[in-house]
GROMACS .gro file of C-alpha atoms in nm:
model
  446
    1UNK     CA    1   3.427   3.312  -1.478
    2UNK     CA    2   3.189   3.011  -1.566
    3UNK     CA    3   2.921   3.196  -1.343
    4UNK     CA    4   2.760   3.327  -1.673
    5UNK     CA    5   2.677   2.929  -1.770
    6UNK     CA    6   2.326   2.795  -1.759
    7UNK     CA    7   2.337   2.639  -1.427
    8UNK     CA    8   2.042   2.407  -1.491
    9UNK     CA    9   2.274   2.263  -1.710
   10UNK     CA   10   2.592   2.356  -1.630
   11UNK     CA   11   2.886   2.293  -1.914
   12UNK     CA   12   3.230   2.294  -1.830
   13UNK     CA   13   3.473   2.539  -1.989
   14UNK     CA   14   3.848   2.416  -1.964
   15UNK     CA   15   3.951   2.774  -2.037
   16UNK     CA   16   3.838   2.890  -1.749
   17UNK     CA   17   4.057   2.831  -1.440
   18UNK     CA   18   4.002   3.031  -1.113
   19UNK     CA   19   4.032   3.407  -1.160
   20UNK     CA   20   4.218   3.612  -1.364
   21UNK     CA   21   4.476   3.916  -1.264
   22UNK     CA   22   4.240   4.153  -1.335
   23UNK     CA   23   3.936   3.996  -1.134
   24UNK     CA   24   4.155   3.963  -0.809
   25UNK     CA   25   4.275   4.283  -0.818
   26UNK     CA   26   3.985   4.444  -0.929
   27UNK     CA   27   3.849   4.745  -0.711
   28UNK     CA   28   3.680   4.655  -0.398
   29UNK     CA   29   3.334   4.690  -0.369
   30UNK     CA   30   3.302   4.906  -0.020
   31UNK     CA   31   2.991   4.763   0.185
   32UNK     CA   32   2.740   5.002   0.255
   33UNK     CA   33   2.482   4.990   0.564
   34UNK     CA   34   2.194   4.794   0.317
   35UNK     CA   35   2.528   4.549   0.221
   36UNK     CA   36   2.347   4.240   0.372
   37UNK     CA   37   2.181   3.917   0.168
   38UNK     CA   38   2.335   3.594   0.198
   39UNK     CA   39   2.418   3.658   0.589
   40UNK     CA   40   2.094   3.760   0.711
   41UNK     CA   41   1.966   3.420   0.489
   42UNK     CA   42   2.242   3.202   0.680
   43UNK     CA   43   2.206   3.377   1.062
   44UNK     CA   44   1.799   3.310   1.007
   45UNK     CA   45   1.842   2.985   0.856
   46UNK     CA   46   2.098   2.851   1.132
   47UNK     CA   47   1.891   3.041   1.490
   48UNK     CA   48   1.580   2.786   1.486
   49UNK     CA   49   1.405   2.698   1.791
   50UNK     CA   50   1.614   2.400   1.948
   51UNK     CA   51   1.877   2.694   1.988
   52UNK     CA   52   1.620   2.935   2.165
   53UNK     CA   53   1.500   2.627   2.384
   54UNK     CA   54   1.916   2.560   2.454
   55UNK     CA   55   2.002   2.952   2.544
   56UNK     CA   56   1.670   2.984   2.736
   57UNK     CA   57   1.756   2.658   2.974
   58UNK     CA   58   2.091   2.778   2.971
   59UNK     CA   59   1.971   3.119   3.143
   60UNK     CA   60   1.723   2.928   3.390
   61UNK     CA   61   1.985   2.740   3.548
   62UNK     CA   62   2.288   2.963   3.542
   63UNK     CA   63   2.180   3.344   3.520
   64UNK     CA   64   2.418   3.488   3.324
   65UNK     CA   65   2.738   3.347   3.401
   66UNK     CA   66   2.762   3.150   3.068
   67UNK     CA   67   2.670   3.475   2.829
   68UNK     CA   68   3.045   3.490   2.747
   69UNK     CA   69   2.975   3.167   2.598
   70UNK     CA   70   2.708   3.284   2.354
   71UNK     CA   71   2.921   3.587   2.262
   72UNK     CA   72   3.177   3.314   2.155
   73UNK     CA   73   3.002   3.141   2.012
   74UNK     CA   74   2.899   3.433   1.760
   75UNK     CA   75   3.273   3.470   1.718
   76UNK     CA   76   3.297   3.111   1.589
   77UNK     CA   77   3.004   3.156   1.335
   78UNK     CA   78   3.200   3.465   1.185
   79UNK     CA   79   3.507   3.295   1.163
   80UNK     CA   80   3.374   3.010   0.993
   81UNK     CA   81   3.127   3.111   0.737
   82UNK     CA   82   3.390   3.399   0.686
   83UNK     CA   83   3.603   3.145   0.551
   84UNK     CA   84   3.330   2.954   0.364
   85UNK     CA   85   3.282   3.291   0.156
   86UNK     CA   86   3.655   3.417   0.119
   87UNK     CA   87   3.731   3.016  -0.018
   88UNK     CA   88   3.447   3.052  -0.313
   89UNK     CA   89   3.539   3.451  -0.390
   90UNK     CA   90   3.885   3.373  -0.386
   91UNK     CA   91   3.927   3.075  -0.602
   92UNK     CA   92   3.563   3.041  -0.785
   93UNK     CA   93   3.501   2.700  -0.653
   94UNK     CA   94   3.174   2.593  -0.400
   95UNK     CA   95   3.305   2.478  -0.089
   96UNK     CA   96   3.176   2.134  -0.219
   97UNK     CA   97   3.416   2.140  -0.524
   98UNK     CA   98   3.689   2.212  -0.230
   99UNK     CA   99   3.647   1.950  -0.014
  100UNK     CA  100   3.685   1.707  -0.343
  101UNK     CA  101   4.046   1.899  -0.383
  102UNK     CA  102   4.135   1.708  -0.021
  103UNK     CA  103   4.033   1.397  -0.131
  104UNK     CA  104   3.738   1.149  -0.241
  105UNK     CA  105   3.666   1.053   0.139
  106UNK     CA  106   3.480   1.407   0.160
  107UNK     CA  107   3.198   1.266  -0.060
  108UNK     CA  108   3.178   0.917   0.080
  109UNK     CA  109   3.093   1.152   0.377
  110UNK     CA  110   2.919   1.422   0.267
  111UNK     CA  111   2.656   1.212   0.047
  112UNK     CA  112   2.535   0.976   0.298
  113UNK     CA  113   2.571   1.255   0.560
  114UNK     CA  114   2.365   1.525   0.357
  115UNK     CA  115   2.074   1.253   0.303
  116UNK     CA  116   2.050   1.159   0.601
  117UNK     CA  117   2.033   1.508   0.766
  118UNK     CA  118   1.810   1.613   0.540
  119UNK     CA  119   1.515   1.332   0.603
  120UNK     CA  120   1.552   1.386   1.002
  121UNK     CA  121   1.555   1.735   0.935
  122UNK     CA  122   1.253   1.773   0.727
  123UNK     CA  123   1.042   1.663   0.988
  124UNK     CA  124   1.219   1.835   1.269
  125UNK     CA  125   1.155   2.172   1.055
  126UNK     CA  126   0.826   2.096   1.000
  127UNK     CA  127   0.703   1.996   1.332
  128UNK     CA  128   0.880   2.321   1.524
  129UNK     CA  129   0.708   2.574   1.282
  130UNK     CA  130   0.397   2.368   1.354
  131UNK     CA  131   0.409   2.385   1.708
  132UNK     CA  132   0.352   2.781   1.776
  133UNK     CA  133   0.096   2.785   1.556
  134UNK     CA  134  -0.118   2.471   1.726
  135UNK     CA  135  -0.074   2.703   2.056
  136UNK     CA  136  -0.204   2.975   1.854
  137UNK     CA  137  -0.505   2.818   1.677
  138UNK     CA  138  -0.528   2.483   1.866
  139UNK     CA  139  -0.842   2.362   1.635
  140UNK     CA  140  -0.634   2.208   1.420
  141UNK     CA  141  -0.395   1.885   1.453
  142UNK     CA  142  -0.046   1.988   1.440
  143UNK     CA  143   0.008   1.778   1.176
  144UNK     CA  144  -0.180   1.916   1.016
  145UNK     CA  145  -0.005   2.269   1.033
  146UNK     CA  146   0.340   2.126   0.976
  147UNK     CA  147   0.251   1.920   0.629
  148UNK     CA  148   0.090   2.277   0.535
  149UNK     CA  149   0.402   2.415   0.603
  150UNK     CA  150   0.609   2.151   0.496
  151UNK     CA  151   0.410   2.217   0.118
  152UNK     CA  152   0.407   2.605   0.140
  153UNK     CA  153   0.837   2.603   0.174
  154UNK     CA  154   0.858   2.375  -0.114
  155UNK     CA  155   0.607   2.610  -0.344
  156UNK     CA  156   0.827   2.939  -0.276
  157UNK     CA  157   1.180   2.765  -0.318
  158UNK     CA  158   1.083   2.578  -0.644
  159UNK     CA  159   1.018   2.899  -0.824
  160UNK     CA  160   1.368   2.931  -0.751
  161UNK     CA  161   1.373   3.299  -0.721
  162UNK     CA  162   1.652   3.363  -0.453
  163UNK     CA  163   1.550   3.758  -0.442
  164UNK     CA  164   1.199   3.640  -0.318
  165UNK     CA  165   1.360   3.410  -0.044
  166UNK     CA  166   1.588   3.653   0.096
  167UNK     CA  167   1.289   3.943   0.132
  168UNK     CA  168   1.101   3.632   0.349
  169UNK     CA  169   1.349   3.578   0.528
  170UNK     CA  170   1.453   3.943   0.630
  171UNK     CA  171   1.115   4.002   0.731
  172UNK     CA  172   1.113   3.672   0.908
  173UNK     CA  173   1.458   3.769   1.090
  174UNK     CA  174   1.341   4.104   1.158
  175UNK     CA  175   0.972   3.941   1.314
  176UNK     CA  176   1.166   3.751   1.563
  177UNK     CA  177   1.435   3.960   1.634
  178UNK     CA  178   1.170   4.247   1.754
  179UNK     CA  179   0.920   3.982   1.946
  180UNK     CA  180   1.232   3.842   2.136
  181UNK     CA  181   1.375   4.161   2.206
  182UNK     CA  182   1.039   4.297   2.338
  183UNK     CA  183   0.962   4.017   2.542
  184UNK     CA  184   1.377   4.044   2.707
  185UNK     CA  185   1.288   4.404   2.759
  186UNK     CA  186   0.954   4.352   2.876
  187UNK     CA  187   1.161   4.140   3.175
  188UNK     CA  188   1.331   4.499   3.285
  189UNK     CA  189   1.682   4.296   3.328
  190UNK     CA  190   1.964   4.434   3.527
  191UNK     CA  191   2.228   4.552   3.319
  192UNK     CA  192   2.509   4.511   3.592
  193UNK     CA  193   2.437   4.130   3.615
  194UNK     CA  194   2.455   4.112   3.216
  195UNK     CA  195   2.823   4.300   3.190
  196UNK     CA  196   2.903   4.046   3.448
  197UNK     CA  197   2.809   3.767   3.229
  198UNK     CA  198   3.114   3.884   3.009
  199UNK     CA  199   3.378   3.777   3.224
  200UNK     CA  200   3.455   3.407   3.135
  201UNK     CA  201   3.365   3.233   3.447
  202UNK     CA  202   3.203   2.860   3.473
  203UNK     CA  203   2.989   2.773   3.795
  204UNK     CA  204   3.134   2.508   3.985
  205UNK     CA  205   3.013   2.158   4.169
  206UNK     CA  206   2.805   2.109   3.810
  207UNK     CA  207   2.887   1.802   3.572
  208UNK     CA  208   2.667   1.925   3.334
  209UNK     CA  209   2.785   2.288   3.298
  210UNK     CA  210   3.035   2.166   3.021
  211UNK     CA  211   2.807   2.047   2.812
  212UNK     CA  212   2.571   2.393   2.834
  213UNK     CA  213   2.896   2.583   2.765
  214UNK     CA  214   2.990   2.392   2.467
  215UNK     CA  215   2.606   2.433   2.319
  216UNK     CA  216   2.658   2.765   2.390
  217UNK     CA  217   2.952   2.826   2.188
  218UNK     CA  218   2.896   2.576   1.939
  219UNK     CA  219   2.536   2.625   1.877
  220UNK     CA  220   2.467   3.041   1.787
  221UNK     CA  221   2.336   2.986   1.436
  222UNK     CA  222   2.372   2.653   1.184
  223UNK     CA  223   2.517   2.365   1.090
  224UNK     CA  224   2.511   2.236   0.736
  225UNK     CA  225   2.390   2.549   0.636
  226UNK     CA  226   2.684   2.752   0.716
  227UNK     CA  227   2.846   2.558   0.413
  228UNK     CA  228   2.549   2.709   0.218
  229UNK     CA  229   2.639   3.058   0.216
  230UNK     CA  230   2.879   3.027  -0.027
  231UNK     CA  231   2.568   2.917  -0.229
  232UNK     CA  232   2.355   3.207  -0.118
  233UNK     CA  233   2.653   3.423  -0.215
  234UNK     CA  234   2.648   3.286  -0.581
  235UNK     CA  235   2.266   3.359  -0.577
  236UNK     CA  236   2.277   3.674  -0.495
  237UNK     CA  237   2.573   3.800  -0.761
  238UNK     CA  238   2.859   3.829  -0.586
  239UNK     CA  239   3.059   3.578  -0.698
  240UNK     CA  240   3.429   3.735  -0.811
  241UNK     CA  241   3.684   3.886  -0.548
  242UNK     CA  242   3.582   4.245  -0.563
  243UNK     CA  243   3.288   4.171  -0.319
  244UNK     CA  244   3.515   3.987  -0.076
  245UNK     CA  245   3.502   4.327   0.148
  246UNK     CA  246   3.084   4.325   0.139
  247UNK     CA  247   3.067   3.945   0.217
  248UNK     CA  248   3.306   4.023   0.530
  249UNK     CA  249   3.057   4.320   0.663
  250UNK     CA  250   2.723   4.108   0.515
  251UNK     CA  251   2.840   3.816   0.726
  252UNK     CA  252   3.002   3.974   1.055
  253UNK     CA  253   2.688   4.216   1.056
  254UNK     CA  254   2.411   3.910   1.035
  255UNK     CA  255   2.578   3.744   1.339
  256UNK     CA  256   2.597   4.032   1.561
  257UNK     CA  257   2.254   4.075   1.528
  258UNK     CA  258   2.227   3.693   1.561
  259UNK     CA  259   2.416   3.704   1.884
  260UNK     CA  260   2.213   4.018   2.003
  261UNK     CA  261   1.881   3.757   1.942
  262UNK     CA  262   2.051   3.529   2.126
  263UNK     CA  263   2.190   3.754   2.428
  264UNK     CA  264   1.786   3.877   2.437
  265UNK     CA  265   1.641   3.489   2.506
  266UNK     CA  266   1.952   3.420   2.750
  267UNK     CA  267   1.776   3.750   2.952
  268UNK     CA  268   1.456   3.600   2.901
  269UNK     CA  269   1.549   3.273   3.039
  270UNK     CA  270   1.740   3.464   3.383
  271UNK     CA  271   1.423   3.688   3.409
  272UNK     CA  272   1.146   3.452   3.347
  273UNK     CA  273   1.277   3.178   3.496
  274UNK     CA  274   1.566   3.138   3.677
  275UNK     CA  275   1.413   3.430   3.913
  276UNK     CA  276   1.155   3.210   3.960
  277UNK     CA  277   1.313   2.906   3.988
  278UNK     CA  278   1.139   2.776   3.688
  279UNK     CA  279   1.202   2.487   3.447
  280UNK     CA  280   1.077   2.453   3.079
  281UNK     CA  281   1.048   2.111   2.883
  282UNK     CA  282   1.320   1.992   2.666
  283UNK     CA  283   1.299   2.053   2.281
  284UNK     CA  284   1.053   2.291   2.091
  285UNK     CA  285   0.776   2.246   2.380
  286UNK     CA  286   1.004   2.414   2.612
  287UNK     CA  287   0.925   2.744   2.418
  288UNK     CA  288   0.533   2.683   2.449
  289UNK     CA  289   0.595   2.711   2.818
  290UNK     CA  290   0.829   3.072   2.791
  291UNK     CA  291   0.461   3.173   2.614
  292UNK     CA  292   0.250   3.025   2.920
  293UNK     CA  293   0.535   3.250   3.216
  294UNK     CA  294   0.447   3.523   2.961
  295UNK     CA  295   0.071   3.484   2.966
  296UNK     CA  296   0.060   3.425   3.349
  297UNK     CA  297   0.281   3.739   3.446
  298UNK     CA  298   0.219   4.033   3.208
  299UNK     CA  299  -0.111   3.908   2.995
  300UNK     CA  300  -0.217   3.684   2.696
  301UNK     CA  301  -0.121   3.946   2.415
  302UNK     CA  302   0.191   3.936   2.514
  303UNK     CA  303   0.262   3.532   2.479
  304UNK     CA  304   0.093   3.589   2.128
  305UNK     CA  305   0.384   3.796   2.045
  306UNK     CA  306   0.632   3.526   2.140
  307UNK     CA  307   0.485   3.270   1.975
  308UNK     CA  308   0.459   3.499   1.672
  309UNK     CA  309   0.854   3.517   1.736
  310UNK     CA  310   0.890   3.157   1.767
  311UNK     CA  311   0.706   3.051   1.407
  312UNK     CA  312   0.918   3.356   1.248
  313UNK     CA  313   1.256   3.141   1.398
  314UNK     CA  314   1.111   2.838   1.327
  315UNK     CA  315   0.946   2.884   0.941
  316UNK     CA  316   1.266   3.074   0.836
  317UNK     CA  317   1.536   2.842   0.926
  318UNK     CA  318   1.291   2.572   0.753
  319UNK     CA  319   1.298   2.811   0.453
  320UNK     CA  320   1.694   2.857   0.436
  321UNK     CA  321   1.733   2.510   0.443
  322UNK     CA  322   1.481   2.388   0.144
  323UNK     CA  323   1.676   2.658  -0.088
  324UNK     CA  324   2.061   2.633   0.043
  325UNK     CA  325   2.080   2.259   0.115
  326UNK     CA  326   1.893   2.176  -0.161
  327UNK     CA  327   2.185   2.414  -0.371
  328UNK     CA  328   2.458   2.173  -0.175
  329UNK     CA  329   2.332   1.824  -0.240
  330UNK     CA  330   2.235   1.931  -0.665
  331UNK     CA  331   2.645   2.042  -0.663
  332UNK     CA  332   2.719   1.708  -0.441
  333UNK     CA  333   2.524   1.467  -0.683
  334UNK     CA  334   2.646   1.712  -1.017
  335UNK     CA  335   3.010   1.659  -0.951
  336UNK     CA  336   3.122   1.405  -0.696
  337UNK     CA  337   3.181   1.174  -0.994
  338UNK     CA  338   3.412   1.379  -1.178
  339UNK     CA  339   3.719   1.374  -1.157
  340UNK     CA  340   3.878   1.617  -0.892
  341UNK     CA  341   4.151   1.800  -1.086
  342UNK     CA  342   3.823   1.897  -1.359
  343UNK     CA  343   3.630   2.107  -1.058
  344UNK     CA  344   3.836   2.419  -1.124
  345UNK     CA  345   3.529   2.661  -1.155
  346UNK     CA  346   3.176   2.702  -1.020
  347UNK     CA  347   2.953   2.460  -1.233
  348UNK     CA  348   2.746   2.385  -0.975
  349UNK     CA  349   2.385   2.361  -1.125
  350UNK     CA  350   2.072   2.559  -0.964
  351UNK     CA  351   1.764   2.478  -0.806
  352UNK     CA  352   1.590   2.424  -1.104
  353UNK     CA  353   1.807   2.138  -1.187
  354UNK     CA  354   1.720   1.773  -1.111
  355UNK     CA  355   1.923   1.702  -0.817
  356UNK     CA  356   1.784   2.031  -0.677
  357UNK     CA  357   1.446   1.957  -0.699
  358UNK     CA  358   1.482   1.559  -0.589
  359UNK     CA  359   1.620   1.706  -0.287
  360UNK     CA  360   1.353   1.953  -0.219
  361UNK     CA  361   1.119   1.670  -0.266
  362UNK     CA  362   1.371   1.432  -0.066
  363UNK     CA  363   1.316   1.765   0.246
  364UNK     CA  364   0.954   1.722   0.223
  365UNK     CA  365   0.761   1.424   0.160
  366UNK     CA  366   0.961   1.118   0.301
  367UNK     CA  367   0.986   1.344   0.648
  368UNK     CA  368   0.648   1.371   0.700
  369UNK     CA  369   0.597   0.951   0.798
  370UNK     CA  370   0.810   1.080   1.089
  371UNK     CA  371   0.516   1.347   1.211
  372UNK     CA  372   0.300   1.063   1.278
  373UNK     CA  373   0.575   0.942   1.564
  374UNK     CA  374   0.398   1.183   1.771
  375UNK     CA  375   0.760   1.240   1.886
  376UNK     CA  376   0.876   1.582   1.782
  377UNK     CA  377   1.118   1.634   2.082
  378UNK     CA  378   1.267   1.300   1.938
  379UNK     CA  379   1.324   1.413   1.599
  380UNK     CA  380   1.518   1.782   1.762
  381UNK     CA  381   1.735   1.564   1.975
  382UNK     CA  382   1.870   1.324   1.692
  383UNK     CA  383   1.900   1.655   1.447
  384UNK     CA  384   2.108   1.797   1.662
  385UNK     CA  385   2.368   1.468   1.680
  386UNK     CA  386   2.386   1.475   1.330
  387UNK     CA  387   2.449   1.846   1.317
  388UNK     CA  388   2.705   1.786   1.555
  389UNK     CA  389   2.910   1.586   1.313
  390UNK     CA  390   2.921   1.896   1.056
  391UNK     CA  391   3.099   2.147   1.233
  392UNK     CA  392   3.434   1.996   1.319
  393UNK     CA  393   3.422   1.838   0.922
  394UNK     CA  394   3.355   2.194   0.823
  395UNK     CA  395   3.622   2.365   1.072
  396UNK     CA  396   3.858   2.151   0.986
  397UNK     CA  397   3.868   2.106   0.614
  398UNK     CA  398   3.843   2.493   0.595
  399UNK     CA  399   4.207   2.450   0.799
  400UNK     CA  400   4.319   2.297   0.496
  401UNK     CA  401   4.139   2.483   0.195
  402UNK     CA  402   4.221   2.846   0.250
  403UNK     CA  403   4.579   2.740   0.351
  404UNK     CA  404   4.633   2.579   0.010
  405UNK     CA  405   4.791   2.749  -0.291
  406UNK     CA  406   4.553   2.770  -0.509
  407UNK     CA  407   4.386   3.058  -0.280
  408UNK     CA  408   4.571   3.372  -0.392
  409UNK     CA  409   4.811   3.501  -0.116
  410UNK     CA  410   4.635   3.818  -0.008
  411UNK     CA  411   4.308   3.577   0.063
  412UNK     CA  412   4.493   3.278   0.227
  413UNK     CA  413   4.442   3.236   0.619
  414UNK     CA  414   4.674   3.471   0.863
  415UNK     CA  415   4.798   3.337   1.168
  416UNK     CA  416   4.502   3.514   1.344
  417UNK     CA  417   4.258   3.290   1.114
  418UNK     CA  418   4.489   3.016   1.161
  419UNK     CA  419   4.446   3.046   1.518
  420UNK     CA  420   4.053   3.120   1.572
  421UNK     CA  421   3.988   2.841   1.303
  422UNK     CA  422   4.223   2.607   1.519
  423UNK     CA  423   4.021   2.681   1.819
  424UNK     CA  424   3.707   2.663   1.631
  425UNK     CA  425   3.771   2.338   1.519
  426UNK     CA  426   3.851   2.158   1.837
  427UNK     CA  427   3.531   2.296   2.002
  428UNK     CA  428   3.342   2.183   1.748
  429UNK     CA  429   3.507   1.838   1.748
  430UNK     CA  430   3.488   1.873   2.150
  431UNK     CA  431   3.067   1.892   2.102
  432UNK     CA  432   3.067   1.632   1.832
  433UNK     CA  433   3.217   1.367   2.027
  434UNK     CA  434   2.966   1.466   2.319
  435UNK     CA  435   2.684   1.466   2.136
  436UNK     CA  436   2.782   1.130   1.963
  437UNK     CA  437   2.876   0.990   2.345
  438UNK     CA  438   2.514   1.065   2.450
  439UNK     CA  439   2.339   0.934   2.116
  440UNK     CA  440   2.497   0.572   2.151
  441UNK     CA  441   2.497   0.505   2.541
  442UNK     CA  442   2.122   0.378   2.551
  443UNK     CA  443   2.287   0.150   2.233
  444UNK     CA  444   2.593   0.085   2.448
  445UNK     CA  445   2.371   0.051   2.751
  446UNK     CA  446   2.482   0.322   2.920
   0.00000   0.00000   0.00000
């Protein structure tokens, strides 16, 4: 396989097509319990804080009746990055190299899309790792904290060392997932009322409860970056079809755990507030004030713990995307002028390449003009339209890819994959059409 080519520089090899025999039959690597890389980097990269602040609000005004949702929801992630992963380890092609197989209207929406994305979300990222922090140590401007940020993510992905990013972000993961889960314990929830929360039930005489069910489901870890992990996977070394077994556990394991994060703010938001009747702000702030119910009803120490939680969400998804975007748009702007029928193999050039590092600079520096809008919440909000967009492009086209015949029989999409990608797809397309309906009616006057 072309992964042994100088990916700063990729060349192409046109003796090199896909895998051979021997490769796709080769032994199968079994996964063992330390099997995990590229998943925990894509579950920490995709749980940020706009999906704590949607789980927690979630909780506050419906208990637990919409924790099916979340556990959904996980099942959607799996499903879908599962088939980002089996496309590149079955054929040897990025998922970007894919979409070009199903025609040239993928780039003419990918490019604009990716560039886009990535300026609102630069700032976005920056500002919610700032904001636990300036509750921490509120001497300094929060601008301040979030350019500092902002610079510290671009030093430790531009030594392009992927090994280094992945131990950052398992401690990261591992930070919040402890601080959550302590604080959701600290709450002493009642069990019964949780296994309740299984049964698929949705509370009546609501209009909004849709659109909390579908955020639910839809939101549980990423956007873009799910189409990353293919990326991460490359990173890491396992990039021919003996390691299709470990990418299944590496991914299905990271998003359990994901959903268990997710399952522990849900209690905090029943606990904390809905027992209370409380309400938190919308976007990132709405997390300060989960600190303040923390601070006010067991002690200070214990908000510092959150918060600590909260900039370990918040830093590592801004982390995963700096290094796995950044790996999508140098492949994007590498090979969307080629030809289609030439991207038979994984040329896609690294970090240290010049696309790769204009778009690390692209995350960083133009963002940071939007800090001084003073309107973080502002910035969340129009992320997550634009994220919105992704998921049903990403559902769907993987529909097509691991269908097609390229994809070796034994890795091609069952009926069962056929049918939870189906379903993933028009959920996906269900929120992206909501979130687009909200983001135009003050432009439509509505």
């Amino acid at each position: 396989m072309a992964h042994t080519a100088d990916r700063g520089r990729p060349v192409h090899n046109p003796d090199i097509i896909g895998f051979t025999d021997a490769e796709l039959n080769e032994t199968p690597i079994r996964p063992k319990r330390n099997s995990l890389g590229p998943g925990i980097v894509a579950a920490a990269t995709g749980v940020g804080a706009a999906d704590l602040v949607a789980t927690l609000t979630a909780g506050s005004r419906y208990g637990y009746m919409l924790l099916w949702a979340v556990i959904l929801g996980v099942i959607f992630k799996i499903v879908l990055v599962e088939g980002v992963g089996r496309w590149y380890l079955s054929t040897g092609k990025t998922i970007f190299q894919g979409w070009r197989s199903l025609g040239s209207w993928t780039s003419w929406y990918f490019g604009p899309y990716i560039l886009i994305w990535g300026f609102v979300y630069g700032a976005t990222a920056m500002s919610s790792a700032a904001l636990p922090l300036a509750a921490l140590f509120p001497g300094v401007d929060m601008k301040v904290y979030a350019i500092g940020l902002g610079l510290v993510g671009l030093g430790l992905v531009w030594l392009n060392r992927y090994g280094l990013i992945e131990k950052l972000m398992t401690v990261l993961i591992g930070v919040m997932f402890l601080t959550v889960l302590f604080s959701a314990a600290l709450t002493a929830p009642n069990v019964g009322d949780i296994l309740a929360g299984l049964v698929p039930r949705i509370p009546s005489g609501d209009p909004d409860v849709m659109f909390y069910v579908l955020g639910l489901a839809g939101g549980v870890g990423g956007t873009i970056t799910l189409g990353a992990y293919a990326y991460w996977l490359r990173e890491k070394g396992w990039n021919v079809p003996k390691y299709m077994r470990v990418m299944k556990f590496d991914n299905a394991t990271s998003y359990i755990l994901t959903g268990i994060f997710v399952i522990a703010t849900m209690i905090m938001g029943v606990e904390l507030l809905h027992s209370a009747g409380l309400a938190i702000s919308s976007g990132d702030r709405g997390l300060l004030d989960v600190g303040n119910v923390l601070a006010e009803r067991y002690g200070q120490a214990y908000s510092v713990v959150f918060l600590v939680g909260f900039f370990a969400a918040s830093f590592s998804s801004l982390l995963g995307v700096w290094h796995g975007v950044s790996l999508m748009f140098a492949d994007f702007w590498t090979n969307f002028r080629r030809p289609a029928d030439e991207l038979d193999q994984d040329d896609a050039p690294s970090l240290a390449s010049k696309p790769g590092r204009f778009f690390l600079l692209w995350l960083t520096f133009p963002p940071m003009t939007l800090l001084f809008l003073d309107r973080p919440i502002f910035l969340i909000l129009l992320y997550g339209t634009l994220g919105a967009l992704f998921m049903p492009f990403l559902a769907v086209t993987l529909l097509f890819l691991n269908n097609k015949k390229e994809v070796p029989a034994q890795f091609r999409n069952g009926w069962i994959r056929n049918t939870l990608l189906g379903l993933t797809a028009a959920v996906f397309v269900a929120i992206g059409v909501n979130e687009l309906w909200k983001a135009l009616q003050p432009v439509l006057g509505g």
